[in-house]
PDB file of C-alpha atoms in Angstrom:
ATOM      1  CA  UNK A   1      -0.467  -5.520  22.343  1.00  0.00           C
ATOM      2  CA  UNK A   2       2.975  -6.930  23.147  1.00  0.00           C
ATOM      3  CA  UNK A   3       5.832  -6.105  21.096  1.00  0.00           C
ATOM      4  CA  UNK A   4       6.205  -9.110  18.879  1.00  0.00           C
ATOM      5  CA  UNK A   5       2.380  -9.403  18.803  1.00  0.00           C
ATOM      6  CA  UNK A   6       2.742  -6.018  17.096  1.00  0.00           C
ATOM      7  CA  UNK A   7       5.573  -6.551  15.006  1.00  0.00           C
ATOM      8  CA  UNK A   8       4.062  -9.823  13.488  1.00  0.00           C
ATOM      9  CA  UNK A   9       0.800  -7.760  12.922  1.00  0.00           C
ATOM     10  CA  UNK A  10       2.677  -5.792  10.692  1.00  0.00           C
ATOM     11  CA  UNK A  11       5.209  -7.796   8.900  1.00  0.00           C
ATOM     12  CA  UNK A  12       3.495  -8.736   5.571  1.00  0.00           C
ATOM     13  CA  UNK A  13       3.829 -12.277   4.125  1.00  0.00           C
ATOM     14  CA  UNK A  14       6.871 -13.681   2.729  1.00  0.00           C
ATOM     15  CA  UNK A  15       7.318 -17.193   0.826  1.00  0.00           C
ATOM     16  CA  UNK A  16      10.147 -18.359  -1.356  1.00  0.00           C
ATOM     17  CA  UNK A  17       9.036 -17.856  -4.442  1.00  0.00           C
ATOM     18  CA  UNK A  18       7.072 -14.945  -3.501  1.00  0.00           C
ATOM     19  CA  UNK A  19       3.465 -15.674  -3.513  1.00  0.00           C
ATOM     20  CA  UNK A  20       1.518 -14.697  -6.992  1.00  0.00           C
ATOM     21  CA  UNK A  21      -2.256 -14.904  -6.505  1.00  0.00           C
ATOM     22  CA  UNK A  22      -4.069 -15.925  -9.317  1.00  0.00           C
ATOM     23  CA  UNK A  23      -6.691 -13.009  -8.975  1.00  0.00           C
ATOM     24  CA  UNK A  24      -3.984 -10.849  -9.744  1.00  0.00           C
ATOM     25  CA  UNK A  25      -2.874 -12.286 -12.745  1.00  0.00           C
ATOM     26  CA  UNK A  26      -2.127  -9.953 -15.897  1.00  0.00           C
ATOM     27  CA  UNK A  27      -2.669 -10.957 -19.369  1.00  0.00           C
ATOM     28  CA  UNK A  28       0.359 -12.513 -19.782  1.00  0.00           C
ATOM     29  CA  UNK A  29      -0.761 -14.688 -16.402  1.00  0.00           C
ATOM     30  CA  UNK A  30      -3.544 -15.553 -17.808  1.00  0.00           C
ATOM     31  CA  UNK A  31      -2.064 -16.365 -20.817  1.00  0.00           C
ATOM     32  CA  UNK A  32       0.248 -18.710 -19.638  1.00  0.00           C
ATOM     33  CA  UNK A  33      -2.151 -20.588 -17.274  1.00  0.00           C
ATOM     34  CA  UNK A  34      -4.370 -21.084 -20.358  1.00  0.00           C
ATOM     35  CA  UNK A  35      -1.610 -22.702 -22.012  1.00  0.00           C
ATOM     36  CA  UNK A  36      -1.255 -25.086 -19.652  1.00  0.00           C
ATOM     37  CA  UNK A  37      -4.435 -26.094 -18.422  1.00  0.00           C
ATOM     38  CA  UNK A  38      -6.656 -24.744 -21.522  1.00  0.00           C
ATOM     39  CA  UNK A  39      -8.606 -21.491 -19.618  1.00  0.00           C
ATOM     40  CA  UNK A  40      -7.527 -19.673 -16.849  1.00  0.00           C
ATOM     41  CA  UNK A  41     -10.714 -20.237 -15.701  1.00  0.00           C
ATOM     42  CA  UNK A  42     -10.279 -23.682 -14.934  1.00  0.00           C
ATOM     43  CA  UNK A  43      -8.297 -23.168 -12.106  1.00  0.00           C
ATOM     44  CA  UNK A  44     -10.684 -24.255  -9.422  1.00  0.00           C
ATOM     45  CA  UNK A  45     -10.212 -27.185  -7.683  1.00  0.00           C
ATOM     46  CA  UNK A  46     -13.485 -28.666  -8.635  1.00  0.00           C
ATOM     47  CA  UNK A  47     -12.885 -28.238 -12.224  1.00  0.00           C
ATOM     48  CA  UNK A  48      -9.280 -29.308 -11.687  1.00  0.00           C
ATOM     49  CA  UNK A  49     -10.304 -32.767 -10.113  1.00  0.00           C
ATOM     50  CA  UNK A  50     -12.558 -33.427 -13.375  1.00  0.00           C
ATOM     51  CA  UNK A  51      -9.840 -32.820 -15.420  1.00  0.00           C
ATOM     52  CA  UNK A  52      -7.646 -34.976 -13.620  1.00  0.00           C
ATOM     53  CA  UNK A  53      -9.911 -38.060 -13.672  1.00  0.00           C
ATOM     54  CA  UNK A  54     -11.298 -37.468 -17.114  1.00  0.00           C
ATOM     55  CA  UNK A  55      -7.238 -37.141 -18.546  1.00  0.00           C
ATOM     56  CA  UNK A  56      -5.263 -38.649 -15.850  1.00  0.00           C
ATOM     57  CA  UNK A  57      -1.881 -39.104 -18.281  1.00  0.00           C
ATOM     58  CA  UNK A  58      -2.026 -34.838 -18.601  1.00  0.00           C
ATOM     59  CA  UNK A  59       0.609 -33.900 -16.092  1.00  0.00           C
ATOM     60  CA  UNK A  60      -0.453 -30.425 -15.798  1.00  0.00           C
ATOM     61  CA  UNK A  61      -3.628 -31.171 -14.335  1.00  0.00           C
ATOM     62  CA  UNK A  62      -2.408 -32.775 -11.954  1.00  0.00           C
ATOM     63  CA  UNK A  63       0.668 -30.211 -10.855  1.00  0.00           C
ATOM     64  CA  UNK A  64      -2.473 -27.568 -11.422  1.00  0.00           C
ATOM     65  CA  UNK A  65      -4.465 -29.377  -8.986  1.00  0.00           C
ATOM     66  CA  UNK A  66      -2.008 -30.007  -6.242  1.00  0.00           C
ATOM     67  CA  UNK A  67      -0.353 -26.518  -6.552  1.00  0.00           C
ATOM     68  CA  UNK A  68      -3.797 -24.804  -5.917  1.00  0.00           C
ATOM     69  CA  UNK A  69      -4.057 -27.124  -2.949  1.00  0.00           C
ATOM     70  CA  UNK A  70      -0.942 -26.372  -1.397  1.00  0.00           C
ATOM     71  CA  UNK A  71      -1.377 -22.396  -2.186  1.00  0.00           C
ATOM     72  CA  UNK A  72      -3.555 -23.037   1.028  1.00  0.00           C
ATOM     73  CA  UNK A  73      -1.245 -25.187   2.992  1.00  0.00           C
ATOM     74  CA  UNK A  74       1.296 -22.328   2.792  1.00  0.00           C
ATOM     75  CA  UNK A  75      -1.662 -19.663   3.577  1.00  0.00           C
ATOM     76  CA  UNK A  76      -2.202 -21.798   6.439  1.00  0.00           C
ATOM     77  CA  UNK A  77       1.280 -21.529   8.040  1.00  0.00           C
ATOM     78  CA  UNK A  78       1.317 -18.414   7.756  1.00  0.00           C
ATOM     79  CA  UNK A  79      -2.322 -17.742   9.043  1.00  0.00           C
ATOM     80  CA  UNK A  80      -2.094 -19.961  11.943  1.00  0.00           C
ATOM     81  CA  UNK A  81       0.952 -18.874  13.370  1.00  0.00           C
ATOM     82  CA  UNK A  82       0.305 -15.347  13.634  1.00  0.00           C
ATOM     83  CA  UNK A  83      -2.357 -16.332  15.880  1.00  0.00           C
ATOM     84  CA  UNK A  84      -0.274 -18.563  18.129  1.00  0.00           C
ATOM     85  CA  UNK A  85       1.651 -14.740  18.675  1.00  0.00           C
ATOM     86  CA  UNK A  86      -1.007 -12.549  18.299  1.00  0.00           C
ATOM     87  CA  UNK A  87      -3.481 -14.691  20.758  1.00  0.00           C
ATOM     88  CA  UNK A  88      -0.964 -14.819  23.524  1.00  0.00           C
ATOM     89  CA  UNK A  89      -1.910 -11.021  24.831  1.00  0.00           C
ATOM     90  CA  UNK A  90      -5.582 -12.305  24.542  1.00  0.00           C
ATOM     91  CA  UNK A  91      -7.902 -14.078  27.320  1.00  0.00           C
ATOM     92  CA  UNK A  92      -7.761 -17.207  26.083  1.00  0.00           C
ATOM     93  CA  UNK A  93      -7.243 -20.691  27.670  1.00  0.00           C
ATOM     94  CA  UNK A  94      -3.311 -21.402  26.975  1.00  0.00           C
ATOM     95  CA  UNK A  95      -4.673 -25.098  25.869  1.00  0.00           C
ATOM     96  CA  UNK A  96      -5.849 -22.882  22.922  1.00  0.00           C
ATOM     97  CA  UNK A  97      -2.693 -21.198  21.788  1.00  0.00           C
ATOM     98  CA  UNK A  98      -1.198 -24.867  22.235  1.00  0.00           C
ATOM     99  CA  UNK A  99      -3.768 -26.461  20.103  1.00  0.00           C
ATOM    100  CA  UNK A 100      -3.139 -23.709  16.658  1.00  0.00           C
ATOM    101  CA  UNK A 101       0.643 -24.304  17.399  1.00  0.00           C
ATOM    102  CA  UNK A 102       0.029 -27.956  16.612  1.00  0.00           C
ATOM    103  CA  UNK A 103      -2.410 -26.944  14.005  1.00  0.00           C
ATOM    104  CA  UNK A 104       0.046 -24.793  12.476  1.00  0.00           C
ATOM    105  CA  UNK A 105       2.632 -27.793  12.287  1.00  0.00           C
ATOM    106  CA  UNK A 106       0.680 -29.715  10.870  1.00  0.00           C
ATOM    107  CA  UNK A 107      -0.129 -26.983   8.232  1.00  0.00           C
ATOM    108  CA  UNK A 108       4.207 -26.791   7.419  1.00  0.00           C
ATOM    109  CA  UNK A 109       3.647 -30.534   7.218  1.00  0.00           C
ATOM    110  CA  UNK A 110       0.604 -30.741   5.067  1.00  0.00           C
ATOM    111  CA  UNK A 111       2.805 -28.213   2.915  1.00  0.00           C
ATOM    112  CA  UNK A 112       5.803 -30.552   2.829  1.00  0.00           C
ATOM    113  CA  UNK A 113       4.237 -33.591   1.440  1.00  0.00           C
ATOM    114  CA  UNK A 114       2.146 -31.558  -1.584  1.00  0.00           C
ATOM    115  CA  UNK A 115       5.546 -29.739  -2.557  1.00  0.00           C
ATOM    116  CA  UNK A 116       6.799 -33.489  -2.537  1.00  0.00           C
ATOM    117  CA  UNK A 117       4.290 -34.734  -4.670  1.00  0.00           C
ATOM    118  CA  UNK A 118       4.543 -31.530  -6.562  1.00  0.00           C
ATOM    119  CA  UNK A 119       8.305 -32.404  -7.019  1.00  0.00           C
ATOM    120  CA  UNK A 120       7.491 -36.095  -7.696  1.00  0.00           C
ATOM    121  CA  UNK A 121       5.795 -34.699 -11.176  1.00  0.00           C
ATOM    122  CA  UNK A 122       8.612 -32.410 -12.186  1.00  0.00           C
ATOM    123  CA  UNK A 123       6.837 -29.280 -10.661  1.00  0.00           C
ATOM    124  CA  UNK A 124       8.026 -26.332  -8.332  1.00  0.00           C
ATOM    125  CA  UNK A 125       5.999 -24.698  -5.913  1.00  0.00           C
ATOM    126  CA  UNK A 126       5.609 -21.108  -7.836  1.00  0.00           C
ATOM    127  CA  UNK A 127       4.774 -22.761 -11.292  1.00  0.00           C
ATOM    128  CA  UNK A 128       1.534 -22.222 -10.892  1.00  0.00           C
ATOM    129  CA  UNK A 129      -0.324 -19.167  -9.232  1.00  0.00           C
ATOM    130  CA  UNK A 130      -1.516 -19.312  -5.857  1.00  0.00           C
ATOM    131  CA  UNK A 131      -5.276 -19.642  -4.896  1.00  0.00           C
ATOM    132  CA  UNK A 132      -4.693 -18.060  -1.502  1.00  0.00           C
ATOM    133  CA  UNK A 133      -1.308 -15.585  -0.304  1.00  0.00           C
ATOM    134  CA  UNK A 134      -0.204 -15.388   3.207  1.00  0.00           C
ATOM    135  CA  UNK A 135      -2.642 -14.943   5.724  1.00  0.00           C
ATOM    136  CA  UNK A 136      -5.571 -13.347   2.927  1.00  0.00           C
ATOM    137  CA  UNK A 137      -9.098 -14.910   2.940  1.00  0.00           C
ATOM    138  CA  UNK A 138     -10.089 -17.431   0.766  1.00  0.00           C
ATOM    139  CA  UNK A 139     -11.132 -15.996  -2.582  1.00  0.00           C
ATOM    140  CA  UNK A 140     -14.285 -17.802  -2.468  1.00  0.00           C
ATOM    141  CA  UNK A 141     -15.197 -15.182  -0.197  1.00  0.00           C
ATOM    142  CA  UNK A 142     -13.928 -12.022  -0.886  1.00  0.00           C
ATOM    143  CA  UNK A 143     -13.548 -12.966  -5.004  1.00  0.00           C
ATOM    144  CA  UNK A 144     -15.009 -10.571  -6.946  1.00  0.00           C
ATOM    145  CA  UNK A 145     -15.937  -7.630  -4.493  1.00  0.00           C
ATOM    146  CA  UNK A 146     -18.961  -9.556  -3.209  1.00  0.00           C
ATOM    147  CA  UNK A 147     -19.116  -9.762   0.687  1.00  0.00           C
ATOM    148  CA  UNK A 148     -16.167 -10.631   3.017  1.00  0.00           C
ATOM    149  CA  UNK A 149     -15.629 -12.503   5.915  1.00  0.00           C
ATOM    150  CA  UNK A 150     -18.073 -11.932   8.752  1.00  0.00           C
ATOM    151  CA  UNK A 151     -16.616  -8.432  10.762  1.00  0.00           C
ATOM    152  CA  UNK A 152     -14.175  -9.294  13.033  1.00  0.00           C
ATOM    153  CA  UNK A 153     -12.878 -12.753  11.962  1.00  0.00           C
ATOM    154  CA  UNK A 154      -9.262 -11.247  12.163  1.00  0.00           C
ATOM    155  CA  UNK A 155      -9.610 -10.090  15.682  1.00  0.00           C
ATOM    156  CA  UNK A 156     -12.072 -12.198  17.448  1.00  0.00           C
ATOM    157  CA  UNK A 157     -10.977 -16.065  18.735  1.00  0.00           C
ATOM    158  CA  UNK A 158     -14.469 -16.775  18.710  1.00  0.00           C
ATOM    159  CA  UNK A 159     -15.312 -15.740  15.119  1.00  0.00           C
ATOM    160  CA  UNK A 160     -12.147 -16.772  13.897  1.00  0.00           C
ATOM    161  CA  UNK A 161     -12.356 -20.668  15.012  1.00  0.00           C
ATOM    162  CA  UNK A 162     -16.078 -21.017  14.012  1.00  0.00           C
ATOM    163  CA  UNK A 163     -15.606 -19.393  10.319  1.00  0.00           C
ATOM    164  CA  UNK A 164     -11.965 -21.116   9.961  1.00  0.00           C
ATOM    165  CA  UNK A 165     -11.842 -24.383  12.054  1.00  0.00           C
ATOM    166  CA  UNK A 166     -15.418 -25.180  11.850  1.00  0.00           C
ATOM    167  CA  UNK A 167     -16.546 -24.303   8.610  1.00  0.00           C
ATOM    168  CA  UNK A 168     -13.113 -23.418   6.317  1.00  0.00           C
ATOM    169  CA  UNK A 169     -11.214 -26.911   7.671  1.00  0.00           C
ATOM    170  CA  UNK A 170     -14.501 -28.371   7.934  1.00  0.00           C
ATOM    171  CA  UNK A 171     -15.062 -27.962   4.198  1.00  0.00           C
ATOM    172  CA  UNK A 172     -11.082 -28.964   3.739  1.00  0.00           C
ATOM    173  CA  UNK A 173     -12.325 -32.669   5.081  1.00  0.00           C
ATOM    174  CA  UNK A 174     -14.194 -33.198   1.711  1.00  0.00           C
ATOM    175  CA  UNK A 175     -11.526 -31.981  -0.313  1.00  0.00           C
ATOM    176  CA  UNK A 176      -8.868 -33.995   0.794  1.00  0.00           C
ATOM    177  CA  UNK A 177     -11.115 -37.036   0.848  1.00  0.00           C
ATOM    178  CA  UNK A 178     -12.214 -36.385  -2.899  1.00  0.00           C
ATOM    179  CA  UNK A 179      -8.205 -36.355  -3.661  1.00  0.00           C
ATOM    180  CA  UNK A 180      -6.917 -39.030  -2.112  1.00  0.00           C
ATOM    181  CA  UNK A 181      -9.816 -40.917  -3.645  1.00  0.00           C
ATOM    182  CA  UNK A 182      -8.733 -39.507  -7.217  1.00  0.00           C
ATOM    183  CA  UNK A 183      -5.694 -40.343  -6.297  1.00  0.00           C
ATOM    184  CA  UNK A 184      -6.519 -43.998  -5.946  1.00  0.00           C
ATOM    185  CA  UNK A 185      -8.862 -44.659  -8.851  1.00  0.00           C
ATOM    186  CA  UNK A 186      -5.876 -42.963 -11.206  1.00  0.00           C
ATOM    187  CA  UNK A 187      -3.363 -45.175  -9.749  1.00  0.00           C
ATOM    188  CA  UNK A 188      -1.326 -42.253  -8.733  1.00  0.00           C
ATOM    189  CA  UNK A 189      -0.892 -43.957  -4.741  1.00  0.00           C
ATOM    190  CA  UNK A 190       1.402 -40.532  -3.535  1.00  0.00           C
ATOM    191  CA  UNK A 191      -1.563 -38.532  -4.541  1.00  0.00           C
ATOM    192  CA  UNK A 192      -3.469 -41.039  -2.453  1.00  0.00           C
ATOM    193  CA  UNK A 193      -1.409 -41.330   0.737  1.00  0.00           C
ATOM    194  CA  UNK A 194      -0.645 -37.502   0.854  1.00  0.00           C
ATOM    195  CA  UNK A 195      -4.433 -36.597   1.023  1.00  0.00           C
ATOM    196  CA  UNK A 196      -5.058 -39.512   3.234  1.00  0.00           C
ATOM    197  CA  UNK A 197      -2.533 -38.094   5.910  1.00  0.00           C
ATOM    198  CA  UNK A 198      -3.890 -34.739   5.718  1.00  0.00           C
ATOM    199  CA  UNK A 199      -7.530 -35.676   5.732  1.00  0.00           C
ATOM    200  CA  UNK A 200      -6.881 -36.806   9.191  1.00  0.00           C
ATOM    201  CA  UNK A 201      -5.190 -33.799  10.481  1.00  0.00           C
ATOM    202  CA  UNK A 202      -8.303 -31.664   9.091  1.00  0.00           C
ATOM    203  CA  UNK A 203     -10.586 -34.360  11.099  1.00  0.00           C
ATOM    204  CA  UNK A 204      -8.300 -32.818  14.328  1.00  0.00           C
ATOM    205  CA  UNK A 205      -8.810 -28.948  13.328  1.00  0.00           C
ATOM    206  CA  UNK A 206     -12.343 -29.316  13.063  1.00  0.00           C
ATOM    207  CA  UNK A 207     -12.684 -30.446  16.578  1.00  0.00           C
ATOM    208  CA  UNK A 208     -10.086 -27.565  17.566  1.00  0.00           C
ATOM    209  CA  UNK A 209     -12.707 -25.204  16.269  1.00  0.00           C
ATOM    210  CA  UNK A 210     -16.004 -27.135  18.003  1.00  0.00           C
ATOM    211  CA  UNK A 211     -14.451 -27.814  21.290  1.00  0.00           C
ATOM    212  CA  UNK A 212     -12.853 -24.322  21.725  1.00  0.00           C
ATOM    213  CA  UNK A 213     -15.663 -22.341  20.311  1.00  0.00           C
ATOM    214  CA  UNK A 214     -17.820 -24.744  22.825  1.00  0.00           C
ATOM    215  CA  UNK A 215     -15.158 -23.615  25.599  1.00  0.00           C
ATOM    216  CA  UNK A 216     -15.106 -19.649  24.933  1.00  0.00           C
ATOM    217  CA  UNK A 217     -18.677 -19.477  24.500  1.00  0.00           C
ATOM    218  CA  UNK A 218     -19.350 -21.272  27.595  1.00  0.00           C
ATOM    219  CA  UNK A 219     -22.226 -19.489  30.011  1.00  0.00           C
ATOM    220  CA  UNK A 220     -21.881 -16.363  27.286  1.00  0.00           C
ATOM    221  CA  UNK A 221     -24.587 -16.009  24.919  1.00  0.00           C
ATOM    222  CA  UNK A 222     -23.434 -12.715  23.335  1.00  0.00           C
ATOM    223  CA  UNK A 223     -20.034 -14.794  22.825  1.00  0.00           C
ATOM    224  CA  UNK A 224     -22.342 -17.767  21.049  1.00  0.00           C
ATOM    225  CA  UNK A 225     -25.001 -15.417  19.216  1.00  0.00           C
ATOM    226  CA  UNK A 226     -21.071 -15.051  17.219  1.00  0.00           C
ATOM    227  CA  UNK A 227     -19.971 -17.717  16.239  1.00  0.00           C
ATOM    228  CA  UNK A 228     -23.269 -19.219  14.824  1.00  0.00           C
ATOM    229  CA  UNK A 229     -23.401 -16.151  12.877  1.00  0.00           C
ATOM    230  CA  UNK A 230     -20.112 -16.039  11.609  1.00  0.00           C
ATOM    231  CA  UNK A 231     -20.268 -20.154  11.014  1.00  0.00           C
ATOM    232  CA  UNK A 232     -23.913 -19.207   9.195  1.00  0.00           C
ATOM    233  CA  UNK A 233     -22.561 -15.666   7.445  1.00  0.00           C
ATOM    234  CA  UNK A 234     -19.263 -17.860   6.425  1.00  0.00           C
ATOM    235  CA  UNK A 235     -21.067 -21.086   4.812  1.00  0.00           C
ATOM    236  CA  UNK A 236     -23.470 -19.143   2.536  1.00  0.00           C
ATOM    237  CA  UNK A 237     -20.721 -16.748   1.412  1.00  0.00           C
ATOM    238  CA  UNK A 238     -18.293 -20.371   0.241  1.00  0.00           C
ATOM    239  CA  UNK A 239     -21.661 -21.723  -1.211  1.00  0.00           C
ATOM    240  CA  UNK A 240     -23.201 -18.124  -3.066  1.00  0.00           C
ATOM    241  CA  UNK A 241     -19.676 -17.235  -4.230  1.00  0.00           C
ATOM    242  CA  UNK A 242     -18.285 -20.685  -5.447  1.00  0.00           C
ATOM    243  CA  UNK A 243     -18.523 -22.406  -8.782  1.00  0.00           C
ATOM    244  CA  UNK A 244     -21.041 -25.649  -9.483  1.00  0.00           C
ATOM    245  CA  UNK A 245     -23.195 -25.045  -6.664  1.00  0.00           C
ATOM    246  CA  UNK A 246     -26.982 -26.066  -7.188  1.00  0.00           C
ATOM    247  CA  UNK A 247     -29.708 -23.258  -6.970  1.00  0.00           C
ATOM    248  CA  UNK A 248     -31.179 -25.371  -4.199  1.00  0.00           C
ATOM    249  CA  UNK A 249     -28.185 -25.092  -1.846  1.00  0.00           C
ATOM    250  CA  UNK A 250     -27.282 -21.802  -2.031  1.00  0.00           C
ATOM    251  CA  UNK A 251     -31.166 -21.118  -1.266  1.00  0.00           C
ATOM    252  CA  UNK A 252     -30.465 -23.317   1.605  1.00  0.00           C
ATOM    253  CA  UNK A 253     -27.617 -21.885   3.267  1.00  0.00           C
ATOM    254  CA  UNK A 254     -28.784 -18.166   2.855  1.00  0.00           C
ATOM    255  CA  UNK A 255     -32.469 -19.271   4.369  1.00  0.00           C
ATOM    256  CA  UNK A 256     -30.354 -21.195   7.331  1.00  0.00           C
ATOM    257  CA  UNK A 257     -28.525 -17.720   7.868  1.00  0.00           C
ATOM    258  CA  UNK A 258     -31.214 -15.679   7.788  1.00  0.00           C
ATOM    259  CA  UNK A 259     -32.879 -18.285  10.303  1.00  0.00           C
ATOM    260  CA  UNK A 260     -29.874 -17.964  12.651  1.00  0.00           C
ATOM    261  CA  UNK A 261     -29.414 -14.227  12.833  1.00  0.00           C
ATOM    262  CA  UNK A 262     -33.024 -13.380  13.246  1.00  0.00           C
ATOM    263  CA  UNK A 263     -33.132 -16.573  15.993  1.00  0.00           C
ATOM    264  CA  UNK A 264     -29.940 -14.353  17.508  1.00  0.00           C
ATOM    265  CA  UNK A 265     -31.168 -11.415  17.020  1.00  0.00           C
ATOM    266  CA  UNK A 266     -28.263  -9.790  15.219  1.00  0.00           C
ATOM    267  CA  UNK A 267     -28.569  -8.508  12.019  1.00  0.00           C
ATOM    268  CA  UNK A 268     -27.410 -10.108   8.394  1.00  0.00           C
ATOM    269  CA  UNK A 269     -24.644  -7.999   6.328  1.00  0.00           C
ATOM    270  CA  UNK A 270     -22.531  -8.187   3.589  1.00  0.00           C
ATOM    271  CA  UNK A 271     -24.360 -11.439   1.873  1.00  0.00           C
ATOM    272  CA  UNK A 272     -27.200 -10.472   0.518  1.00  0.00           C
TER     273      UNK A 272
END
């Protein structure tokens, strides 16, 4: 590993204000979110999206809502461009370290326009907690000690762009089509345009992840036997560990990974 590889390995993440994930919350934390947005526990972003559209004129729903959103633009800056460094000493097409530079700007920019809109309803970034710090996994998948990422989704390209691009950005594509939407129908058009603008940048990382994990994969079954696990493995641990999911879906996704790995041949951890 080359020196800066190395040193960015093992630099931890920094933001100004520090980041303060809302797993971690104290009491007080909790407290204070409550009094804000009623329960600490309605800091999800499907919850928050009901709130907003049921009491649009509530401010804090909405600076809750877009401050758990960009909690993962800022994640994603930081995420993405460790692996522009820490890719380089890997074999990898250079097209690839390319395409998660660009992916990574437009992460700084998706970033930019929700602390704008943040700012255009009297809020800071650091008002509310963050849903994600740094480079972390989402805590829809490691949240509560259940499960993890699929092994190796920090150090593999392969397993990183099918559980990240594919499915994680993949998923993003919904989200920011359901805001800018709210957005619209609550006459708030920033809201609108932001998520509108960023909805097409996700439509660009998804295809990142599909033509790259296409691309590494090529001719190398062992190196595709992977990523559909990981893709698989990854889905049914968003779906069996997030909120408002129907029974049928989650039975769905965990029969579609079981059908993959024993298709594969690989064997299922960590989800059951």
């Amino acid at each position: 590993m080359s020196k800066l590889a190395d040193h960015i390995k093992e630099t931890p993440s920094r933001r100004d204000p520090p980041y303060r994930p809302a797993l971690l919350l104290d009491g007080a934390g909790r407290a204070d979110l409550a009094s804000k947005i009623g329960d600490a526990d309605n800091y999800d972003l499907l919850q928050l999206r009901e709130m907003v559209q049921t009491a649009p004129e509530n401010m804090e729903f909405r600076k809750a809502l877009v401050s758990a959103i960009a909690s993962a633009e800022y994640a994603g800056v930081d995420a993405f461009s460790r692996k522009v460094c820490e890719w380089q000493d890997w074999d990898v097409p250079w097209s690839l370290i390319m395409a998660i530079a660009r992916q990574t700007w437009d992460e700084v920019r998706h970033a930019q326009l929700a602390t704008g809109v943040l700012e255009s309803y009297g809020c800071e970034i650091g008002e509310y907690p963050d849903t994600l710090a740094g480079g972390a996994p989402p805590p829809s998948v490691t949240g509560n000690g259940a499960g993890g990422p699929p092994p190796g989704i920090m150090s593999d390209p392969i397993v990183t762009l099918s559980a990240i691009n594919v499915s994680l950005e993949g998923g993003a594509l919904r989200l920011f089509e359901e805001t800018s939407k709210l957005g619209e129908r609550i006459d708030d058009p920033l809201l609108a345009r932001c998520y509108d603008y960023n909805w097409a940048d996700e439509v660009t990382h998804a295809m990142i992840g599909d033509y790259f994990v296409r691309e590494l994969a090529l001719e190398n079954p062992e190196a595709e036997s992977r990523a559909l696990r990981a893709h698989a493995m990854f889905e049914y641990a968003r779906v069996r560990l997030g909120e408002q999911q129907t029974h049928e879906l989650k039975e769905f996704f965990a029969e579609e990974m079981q059908r993959a790995t024993a298709a594969l041949g690989g064997q299922a951890g960590g989800y059951n």
